[in-house]
mmCIF file of C-alpha atoms in Angstrom:
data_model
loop_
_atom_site.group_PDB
_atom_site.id
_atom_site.type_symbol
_atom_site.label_atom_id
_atom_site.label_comp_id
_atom_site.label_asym_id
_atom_site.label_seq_id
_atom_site.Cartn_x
_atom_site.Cartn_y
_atom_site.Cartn_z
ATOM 1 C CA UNK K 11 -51.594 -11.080 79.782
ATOM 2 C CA UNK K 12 -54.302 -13.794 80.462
ATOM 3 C CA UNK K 13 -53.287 -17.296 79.324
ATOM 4 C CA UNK K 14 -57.043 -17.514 77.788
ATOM 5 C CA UNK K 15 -55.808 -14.448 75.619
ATOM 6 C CA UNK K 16 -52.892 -15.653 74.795
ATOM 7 C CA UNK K 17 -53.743 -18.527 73.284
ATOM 8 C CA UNK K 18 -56.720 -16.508 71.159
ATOM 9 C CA UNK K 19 -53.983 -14.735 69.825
ATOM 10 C CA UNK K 20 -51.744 -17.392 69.270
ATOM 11 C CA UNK K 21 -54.576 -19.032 67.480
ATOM 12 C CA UNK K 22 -55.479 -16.100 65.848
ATOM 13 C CA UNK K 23 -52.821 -13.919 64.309
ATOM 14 C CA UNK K 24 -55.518 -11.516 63.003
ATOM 15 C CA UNK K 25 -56.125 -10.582 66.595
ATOM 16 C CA UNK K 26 -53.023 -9.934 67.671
ATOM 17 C CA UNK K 27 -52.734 -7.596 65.129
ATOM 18 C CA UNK K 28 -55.915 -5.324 65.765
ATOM 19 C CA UNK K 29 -54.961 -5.745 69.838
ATOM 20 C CA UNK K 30 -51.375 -4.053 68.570
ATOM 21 C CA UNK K 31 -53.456 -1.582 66.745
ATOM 22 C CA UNK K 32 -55.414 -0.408 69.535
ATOM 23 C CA UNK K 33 -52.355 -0.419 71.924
ATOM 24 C CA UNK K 34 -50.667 1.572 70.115
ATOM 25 C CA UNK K 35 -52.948 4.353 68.921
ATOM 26 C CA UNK K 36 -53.895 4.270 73.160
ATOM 27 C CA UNK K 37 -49.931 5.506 73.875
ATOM 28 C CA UNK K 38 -50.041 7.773 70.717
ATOM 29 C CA UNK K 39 -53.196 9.682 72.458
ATOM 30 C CA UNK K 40 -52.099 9.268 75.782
ATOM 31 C CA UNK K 41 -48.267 10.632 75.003
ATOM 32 C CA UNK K 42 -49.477 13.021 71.567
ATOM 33 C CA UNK K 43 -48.885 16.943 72.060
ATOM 34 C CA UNK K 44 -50.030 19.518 70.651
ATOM 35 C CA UNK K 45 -47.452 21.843 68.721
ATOM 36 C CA UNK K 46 -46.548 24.457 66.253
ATOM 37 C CA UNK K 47 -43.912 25.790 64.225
ATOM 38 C CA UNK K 48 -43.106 29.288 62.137
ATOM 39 C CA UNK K 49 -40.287 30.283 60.150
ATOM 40 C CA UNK K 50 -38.619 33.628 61.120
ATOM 41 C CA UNK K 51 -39.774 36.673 58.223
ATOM 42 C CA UNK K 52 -38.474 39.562 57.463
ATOM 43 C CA UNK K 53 -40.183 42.754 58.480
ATOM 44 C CA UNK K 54 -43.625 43.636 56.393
ATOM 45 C CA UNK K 55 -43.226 39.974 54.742
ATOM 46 C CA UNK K 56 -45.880 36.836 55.781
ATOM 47 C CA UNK K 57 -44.918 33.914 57.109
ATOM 48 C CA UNK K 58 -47.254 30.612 57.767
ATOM 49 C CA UNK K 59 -47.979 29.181 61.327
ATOM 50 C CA UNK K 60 -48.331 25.410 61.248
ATOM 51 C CA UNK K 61 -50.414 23.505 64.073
ATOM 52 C CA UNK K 62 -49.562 19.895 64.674
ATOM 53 C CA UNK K 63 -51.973 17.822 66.532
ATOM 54 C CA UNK K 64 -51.824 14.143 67.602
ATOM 55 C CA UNK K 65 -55.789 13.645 66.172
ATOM 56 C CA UNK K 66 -57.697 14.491 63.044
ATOM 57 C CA UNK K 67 -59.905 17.528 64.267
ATOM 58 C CA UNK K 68 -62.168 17.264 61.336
ATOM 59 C CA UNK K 69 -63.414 13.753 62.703
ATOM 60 C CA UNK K 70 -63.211 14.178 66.526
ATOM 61 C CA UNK K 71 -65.157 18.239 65.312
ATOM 62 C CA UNK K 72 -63.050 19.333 68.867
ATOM 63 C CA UNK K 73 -63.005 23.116 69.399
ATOM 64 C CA UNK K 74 -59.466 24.190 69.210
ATOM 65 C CA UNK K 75 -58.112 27.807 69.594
ATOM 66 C CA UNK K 76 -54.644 29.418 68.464
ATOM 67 C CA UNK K 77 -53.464 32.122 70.962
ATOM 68 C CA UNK K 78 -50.434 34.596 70.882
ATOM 69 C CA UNK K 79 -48.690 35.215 73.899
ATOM 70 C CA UNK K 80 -46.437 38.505 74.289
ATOM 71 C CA UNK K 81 -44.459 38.976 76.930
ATOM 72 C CA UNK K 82 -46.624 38.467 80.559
ATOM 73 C CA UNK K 83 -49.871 39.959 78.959
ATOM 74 C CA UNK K 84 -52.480 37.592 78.447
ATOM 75 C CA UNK K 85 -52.945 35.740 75.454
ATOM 76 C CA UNK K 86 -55.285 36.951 72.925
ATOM 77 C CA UNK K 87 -57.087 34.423 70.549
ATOM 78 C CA UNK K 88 -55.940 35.357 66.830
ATOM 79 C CA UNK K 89 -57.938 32.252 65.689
ATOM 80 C CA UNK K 90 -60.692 30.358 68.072
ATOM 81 C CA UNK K 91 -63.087 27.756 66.035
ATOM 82 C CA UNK K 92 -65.547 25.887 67.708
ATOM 83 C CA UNK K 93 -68.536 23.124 66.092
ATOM 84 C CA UNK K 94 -72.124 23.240 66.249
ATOM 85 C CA UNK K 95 -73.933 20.670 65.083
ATOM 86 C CA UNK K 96 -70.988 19.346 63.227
ATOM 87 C CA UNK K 97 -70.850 22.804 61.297
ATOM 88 C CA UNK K 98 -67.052 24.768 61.999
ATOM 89 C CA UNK K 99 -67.762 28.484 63.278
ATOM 90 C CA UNK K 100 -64.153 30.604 63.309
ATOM 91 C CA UNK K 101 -63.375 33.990 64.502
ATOM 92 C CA UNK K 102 -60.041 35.529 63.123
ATOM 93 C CA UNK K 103 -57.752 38.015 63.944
ATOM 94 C CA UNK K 104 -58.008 40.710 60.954
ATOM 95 C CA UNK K 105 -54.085 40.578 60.796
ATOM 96 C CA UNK K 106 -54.413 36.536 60.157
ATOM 97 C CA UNK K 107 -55.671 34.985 57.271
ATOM 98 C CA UNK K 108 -57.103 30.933 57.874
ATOM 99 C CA UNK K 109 -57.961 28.597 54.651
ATOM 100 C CA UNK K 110 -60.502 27.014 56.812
ATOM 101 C CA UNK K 111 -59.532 23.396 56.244
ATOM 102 C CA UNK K 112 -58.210 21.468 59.186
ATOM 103 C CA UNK K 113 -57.125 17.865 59.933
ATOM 104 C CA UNK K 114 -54.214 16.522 61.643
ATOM 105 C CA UNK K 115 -52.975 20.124 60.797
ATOM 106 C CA UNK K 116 -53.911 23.472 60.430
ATOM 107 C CA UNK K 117 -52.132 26.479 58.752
ATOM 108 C CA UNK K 118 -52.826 30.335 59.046
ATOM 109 C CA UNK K 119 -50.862 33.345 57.420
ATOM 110 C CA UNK K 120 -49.252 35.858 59.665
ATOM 111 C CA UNK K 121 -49.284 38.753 56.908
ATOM 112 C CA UNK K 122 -47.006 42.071 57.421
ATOM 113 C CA UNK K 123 -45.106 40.808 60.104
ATOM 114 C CA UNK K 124 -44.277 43.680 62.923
ATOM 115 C CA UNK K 125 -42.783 43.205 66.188
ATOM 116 C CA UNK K 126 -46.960 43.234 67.331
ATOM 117 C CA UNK K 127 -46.961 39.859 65.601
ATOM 118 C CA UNK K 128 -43.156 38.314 67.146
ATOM 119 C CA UNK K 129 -43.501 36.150 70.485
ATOM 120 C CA UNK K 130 -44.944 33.281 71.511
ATOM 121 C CA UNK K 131 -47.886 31.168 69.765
ATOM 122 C CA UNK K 132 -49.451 27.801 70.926
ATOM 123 C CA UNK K 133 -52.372 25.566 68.943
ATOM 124 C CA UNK K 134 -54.637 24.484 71.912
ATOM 125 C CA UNK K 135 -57.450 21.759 71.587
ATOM 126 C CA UNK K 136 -60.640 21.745 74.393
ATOM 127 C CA UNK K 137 -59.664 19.644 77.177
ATOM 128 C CA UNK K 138 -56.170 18.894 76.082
ATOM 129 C CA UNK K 139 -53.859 19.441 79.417
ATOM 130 C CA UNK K 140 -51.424 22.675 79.641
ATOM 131 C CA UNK K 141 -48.582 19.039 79.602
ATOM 132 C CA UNK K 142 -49.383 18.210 75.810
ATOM 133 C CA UNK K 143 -48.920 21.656 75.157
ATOM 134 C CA UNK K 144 -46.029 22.928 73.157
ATOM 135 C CA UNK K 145 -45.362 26.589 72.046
ATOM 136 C CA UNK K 146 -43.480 28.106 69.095
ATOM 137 C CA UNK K 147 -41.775 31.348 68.780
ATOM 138 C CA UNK K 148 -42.362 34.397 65.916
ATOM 139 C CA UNK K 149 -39.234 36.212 65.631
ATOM 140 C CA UNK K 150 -38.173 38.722 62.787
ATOM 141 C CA UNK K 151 -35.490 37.779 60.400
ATOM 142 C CA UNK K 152 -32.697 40.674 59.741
ATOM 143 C CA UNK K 153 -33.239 42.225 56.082
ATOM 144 C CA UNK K 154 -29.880 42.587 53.871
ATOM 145 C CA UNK K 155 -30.460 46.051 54.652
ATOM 146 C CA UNK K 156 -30.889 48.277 57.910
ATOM 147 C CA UNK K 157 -33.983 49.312 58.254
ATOM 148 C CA UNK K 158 -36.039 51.038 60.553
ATOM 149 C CA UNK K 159 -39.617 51.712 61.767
ATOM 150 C CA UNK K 160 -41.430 54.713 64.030
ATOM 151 C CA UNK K 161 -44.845 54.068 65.717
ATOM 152 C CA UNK K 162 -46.881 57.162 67.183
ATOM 153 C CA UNK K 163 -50.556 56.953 68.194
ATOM 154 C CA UNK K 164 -52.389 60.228 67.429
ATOM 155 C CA UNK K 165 -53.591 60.274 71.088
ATOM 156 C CA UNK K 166 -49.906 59.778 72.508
ATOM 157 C CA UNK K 167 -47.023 62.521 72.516
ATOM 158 C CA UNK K 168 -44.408 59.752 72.491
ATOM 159 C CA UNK K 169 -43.209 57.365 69.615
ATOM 160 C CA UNK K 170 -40.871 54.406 69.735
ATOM 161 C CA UNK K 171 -38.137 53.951 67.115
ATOM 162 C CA UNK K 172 -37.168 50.806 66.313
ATOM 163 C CA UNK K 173 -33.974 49.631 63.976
ATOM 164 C CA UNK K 174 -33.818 46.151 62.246
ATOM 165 C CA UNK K 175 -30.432 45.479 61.591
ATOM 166 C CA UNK K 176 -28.917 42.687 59.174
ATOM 167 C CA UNK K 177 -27.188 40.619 61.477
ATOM 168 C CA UNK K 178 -27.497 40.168 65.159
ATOM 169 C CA UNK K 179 -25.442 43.006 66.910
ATOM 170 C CA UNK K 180 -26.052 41.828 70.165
ATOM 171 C CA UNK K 181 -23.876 38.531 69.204
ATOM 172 C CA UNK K 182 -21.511 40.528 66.935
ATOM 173 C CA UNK K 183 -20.896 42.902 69.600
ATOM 174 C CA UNK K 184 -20.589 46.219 67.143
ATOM 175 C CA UNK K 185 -20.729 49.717 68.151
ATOM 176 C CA UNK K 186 -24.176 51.236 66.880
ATOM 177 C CA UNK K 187 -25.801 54.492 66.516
ATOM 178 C CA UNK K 188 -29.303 55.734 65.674
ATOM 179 C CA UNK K 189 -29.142 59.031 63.752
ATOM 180 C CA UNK K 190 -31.622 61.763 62.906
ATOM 181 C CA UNK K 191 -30.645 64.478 60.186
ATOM 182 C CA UNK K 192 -31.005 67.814 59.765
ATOM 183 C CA UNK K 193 -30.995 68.992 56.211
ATOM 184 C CA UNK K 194 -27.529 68.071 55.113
ATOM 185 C CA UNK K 195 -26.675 67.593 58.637
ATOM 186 C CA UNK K 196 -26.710 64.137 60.754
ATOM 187 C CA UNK K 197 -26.907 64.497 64.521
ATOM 188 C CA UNK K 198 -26.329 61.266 66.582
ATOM 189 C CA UNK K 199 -29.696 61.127 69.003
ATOM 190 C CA UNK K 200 -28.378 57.365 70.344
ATOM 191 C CA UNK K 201 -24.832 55.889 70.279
ATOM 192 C CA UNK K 202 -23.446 52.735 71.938
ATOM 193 C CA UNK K 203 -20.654 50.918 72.296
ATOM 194 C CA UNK K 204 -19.358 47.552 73.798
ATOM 195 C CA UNK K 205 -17.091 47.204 76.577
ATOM 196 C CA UNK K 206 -15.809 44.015 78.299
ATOM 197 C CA UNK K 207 -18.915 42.273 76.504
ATOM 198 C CA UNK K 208 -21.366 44.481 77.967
ATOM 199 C CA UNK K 209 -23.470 47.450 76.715
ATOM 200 C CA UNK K 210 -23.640 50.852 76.905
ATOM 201 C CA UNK K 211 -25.108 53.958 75.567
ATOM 202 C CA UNK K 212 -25.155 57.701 75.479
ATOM 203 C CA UNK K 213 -28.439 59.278 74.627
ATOM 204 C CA UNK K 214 -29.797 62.972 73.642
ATOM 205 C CA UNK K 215 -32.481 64.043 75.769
ATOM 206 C CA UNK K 216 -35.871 62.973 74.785
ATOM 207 C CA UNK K 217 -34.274 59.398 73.497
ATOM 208 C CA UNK K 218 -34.508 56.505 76.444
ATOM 209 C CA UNK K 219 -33.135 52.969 76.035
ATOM 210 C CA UNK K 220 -36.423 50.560 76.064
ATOM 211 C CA UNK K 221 -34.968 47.347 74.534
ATOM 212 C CA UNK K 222 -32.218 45.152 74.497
ATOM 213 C CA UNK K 223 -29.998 44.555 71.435
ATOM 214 C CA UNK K 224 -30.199 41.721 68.856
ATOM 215 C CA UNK K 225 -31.527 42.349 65.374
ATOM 216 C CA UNK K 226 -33.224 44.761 66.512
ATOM 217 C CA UNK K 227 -33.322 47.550 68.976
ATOM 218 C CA UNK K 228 -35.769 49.965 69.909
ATOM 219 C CA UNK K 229 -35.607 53.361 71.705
ATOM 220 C CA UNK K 230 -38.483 55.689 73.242
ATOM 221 C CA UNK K 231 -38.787 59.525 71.972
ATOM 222 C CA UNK K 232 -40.238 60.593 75.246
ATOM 223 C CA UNK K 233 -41.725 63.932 73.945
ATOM 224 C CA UNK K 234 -42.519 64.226 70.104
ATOM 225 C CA UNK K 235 -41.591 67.738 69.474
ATOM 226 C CA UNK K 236 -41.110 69.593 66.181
ATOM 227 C CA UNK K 237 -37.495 69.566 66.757
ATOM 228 C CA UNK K 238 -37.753 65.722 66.767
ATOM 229 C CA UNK K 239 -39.693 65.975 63.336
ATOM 230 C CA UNK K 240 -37.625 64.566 60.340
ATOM 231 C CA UNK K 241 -35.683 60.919 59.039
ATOM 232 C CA UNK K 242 -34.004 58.633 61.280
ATOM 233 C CA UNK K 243 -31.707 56.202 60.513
ATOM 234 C CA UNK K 244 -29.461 53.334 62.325
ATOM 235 C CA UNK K 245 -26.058 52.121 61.318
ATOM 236 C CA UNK K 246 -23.657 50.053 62.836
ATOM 237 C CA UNK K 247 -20.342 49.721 62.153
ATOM 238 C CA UNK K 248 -19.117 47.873 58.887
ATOM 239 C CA UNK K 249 -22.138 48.462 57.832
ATOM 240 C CA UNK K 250 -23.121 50.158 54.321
ATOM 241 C CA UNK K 251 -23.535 53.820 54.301
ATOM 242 C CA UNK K 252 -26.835 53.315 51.964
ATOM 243 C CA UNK K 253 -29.225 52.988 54.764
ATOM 244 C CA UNK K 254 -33.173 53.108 54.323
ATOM 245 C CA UNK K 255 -34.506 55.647 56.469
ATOM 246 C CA UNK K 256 -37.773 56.248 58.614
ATOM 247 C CA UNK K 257 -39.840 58.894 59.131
ATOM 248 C CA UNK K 258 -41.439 60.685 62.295
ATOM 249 C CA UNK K 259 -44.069 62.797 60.874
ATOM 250 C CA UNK K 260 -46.535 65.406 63.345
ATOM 251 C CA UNK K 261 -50.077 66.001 62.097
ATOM 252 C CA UNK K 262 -51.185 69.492 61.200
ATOM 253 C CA UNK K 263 -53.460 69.430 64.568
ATOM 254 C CA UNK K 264 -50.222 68.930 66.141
ATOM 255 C CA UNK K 265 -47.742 70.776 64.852
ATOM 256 C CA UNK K 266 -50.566 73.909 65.252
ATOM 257 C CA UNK K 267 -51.107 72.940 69.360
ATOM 258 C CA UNK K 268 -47.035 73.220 69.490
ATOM 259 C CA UNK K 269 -46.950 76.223 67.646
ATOM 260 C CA UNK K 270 -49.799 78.131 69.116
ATOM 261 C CA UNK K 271 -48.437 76.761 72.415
ATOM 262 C CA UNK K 272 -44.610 78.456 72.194
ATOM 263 C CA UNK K 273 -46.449 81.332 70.850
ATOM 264 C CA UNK K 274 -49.030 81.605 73.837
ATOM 265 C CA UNK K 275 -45.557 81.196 76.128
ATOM 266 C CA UNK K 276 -43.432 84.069 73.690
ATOM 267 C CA UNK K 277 -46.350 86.379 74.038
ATOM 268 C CA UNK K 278 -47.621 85.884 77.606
ATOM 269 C CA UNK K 279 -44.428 86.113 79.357
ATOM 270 C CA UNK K 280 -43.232 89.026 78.322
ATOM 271 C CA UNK K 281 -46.742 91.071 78.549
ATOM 272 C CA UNK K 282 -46.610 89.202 82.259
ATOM 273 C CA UNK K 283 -43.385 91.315 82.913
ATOM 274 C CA UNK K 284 -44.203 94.148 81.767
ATOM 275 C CA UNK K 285 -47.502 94.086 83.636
ATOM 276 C CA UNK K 286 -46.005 93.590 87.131
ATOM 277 C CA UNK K 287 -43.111 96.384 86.024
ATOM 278 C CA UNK K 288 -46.351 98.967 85.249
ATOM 279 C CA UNK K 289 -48.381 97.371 88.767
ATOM 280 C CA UNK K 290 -44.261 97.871 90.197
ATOM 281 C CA UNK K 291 -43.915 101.649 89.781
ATOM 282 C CA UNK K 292 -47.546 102.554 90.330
ATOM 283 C CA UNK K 293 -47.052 100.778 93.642
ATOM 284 C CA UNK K 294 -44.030 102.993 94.073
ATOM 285 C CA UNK K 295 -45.206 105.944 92.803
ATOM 286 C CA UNK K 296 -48.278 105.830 95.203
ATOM 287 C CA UNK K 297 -46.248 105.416 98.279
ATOM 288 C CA UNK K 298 -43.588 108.096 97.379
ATOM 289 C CA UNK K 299 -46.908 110.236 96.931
ATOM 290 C CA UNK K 300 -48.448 109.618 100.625
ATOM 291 C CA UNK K 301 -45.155 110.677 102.040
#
């Protein structure tokens, strides 16, 4: 420091004080990030993501954006505000709900939680370096119950099944199975079992492995079939024999393309047969005839 300076401050506590002031603030800019945090929710429940940044937003009216990462795919914006002429202007995600008040902080619901809304968040300000960046991670937390959940587009013939168990299997290490039943009758469509500390699992055709296990575990239903049709359930064992159950449900429009499908294949087939076996003998017939 300059000797001149010193002695101003020496003679001048005052100074020395707002000097400190502006020092410091400097390093809390310079070494601030930018973070987040969530609690871990049940399935169907909200939960609140909290932004934390090092400056009050609502005086420095910087644009600032809160993006959800999952997996590789790119991140999609489930909250983006920017200001014009000192007025806020926010676009948000219809499955997020933001109180519009921001400071040093900002806080937007997540409501009904699905594993569309679990990965990786991060509260970005404009011109803030990817380095004072820090993400956050949604994750589900296991019910008291094992539950279970079956998404199927209309325009796709697959569906993915995914159990949410009550503790973390893949850490417990318990043999699991995913049933589907039958009137009275259960029939096991997945069933796995630990060996040595590793996996592995037996399927029924049409069921394929998609996921790894934790809390949750999901499996593919290739080809949604009538057959397939009914409630699924997953279990593990020690686990209570009261499980809630799903449902894989095909529309009318489908269930009548299936049907009118098997019968097209039951009719046409054998008319095909007996067809050639009339065009057969005639063929034969004709020839024994020219001799």
């Amino acid at each position: 420091m300059d000797k001149d300076l010193r002695l101003q401050f020496t003679s001048s506590p005052m100074l020395y004080v707002v000097w400190l002031c502006l020092c410091l603030m400097t390093v809390r800019a310079q070494d601030g990030k930018v973070t987040c945090s969530v609690p871990p929710v049940e399935e169907f429940h909200d939960t609140v993501l909290t932004c934390h940044f090092p400056e009050d937003l609502s005086v420095s009216n910087k644009d600032f954006t809160v993006y959800h990462y999952r997996s590789n795919d790119n991140p999609e914006a489930v909250l983006d505000c920017c200001w014009i002429r000192g007025v806020r202007k926010c676009s948000t995600h219809p499955d997020f709900v933001y109180n519009n008040i921001v400071s040093r902080t900002l806080s937007i619901t997540v409501r009904h939680v699905t594993t569309n809304h679990t990965g990786r968040y991060a509260c970005q300000i404009a011109n803030y370096e990817p380095r004072f960046l820090e993400s956050c991670e949604l994750r589900l937390k296991p019910g008291i119950e094992n539950t279970c959940s079956i998404n199927k587009e209309e325009s796709q013939s697959s569906a993915t099944l995914t159990c949410y168990f009550s503790e973390d299997i893949g850490k417990t290490q318990r043999n699991f199975t995913v049933v589907k039943y039958n009137g009275q009758d259960m029939t096991e469509v997945t069933k796995c079992w630990w060996v040595d500390g590793h996996n592995h699992c037996k399927f029924a055709d049409g069921y394929i492995n998609i996921s790894s296990v934790s809390s949750y575990y999901t499996v593919l239903i290739s080809e949604v079939k009538i057959e397939k049709e009914g409630n699924y359930s997953c279990w593990y064992s020690g686990s209570d024999t009261n499980q809630e159950t799903c449902l894989l449900h095909l529309s009318d429009e489908e269930a009548d393309e299936e049907q009118s499908g098997t019968i097209l294949v039951t009719v046409l087939i054998p008319t095909l047969v007996g067809v050639a076996g009339v065009v057969a003998a005639a063929v034969v017939l004709f020839l024994t005839y020219r001799r």
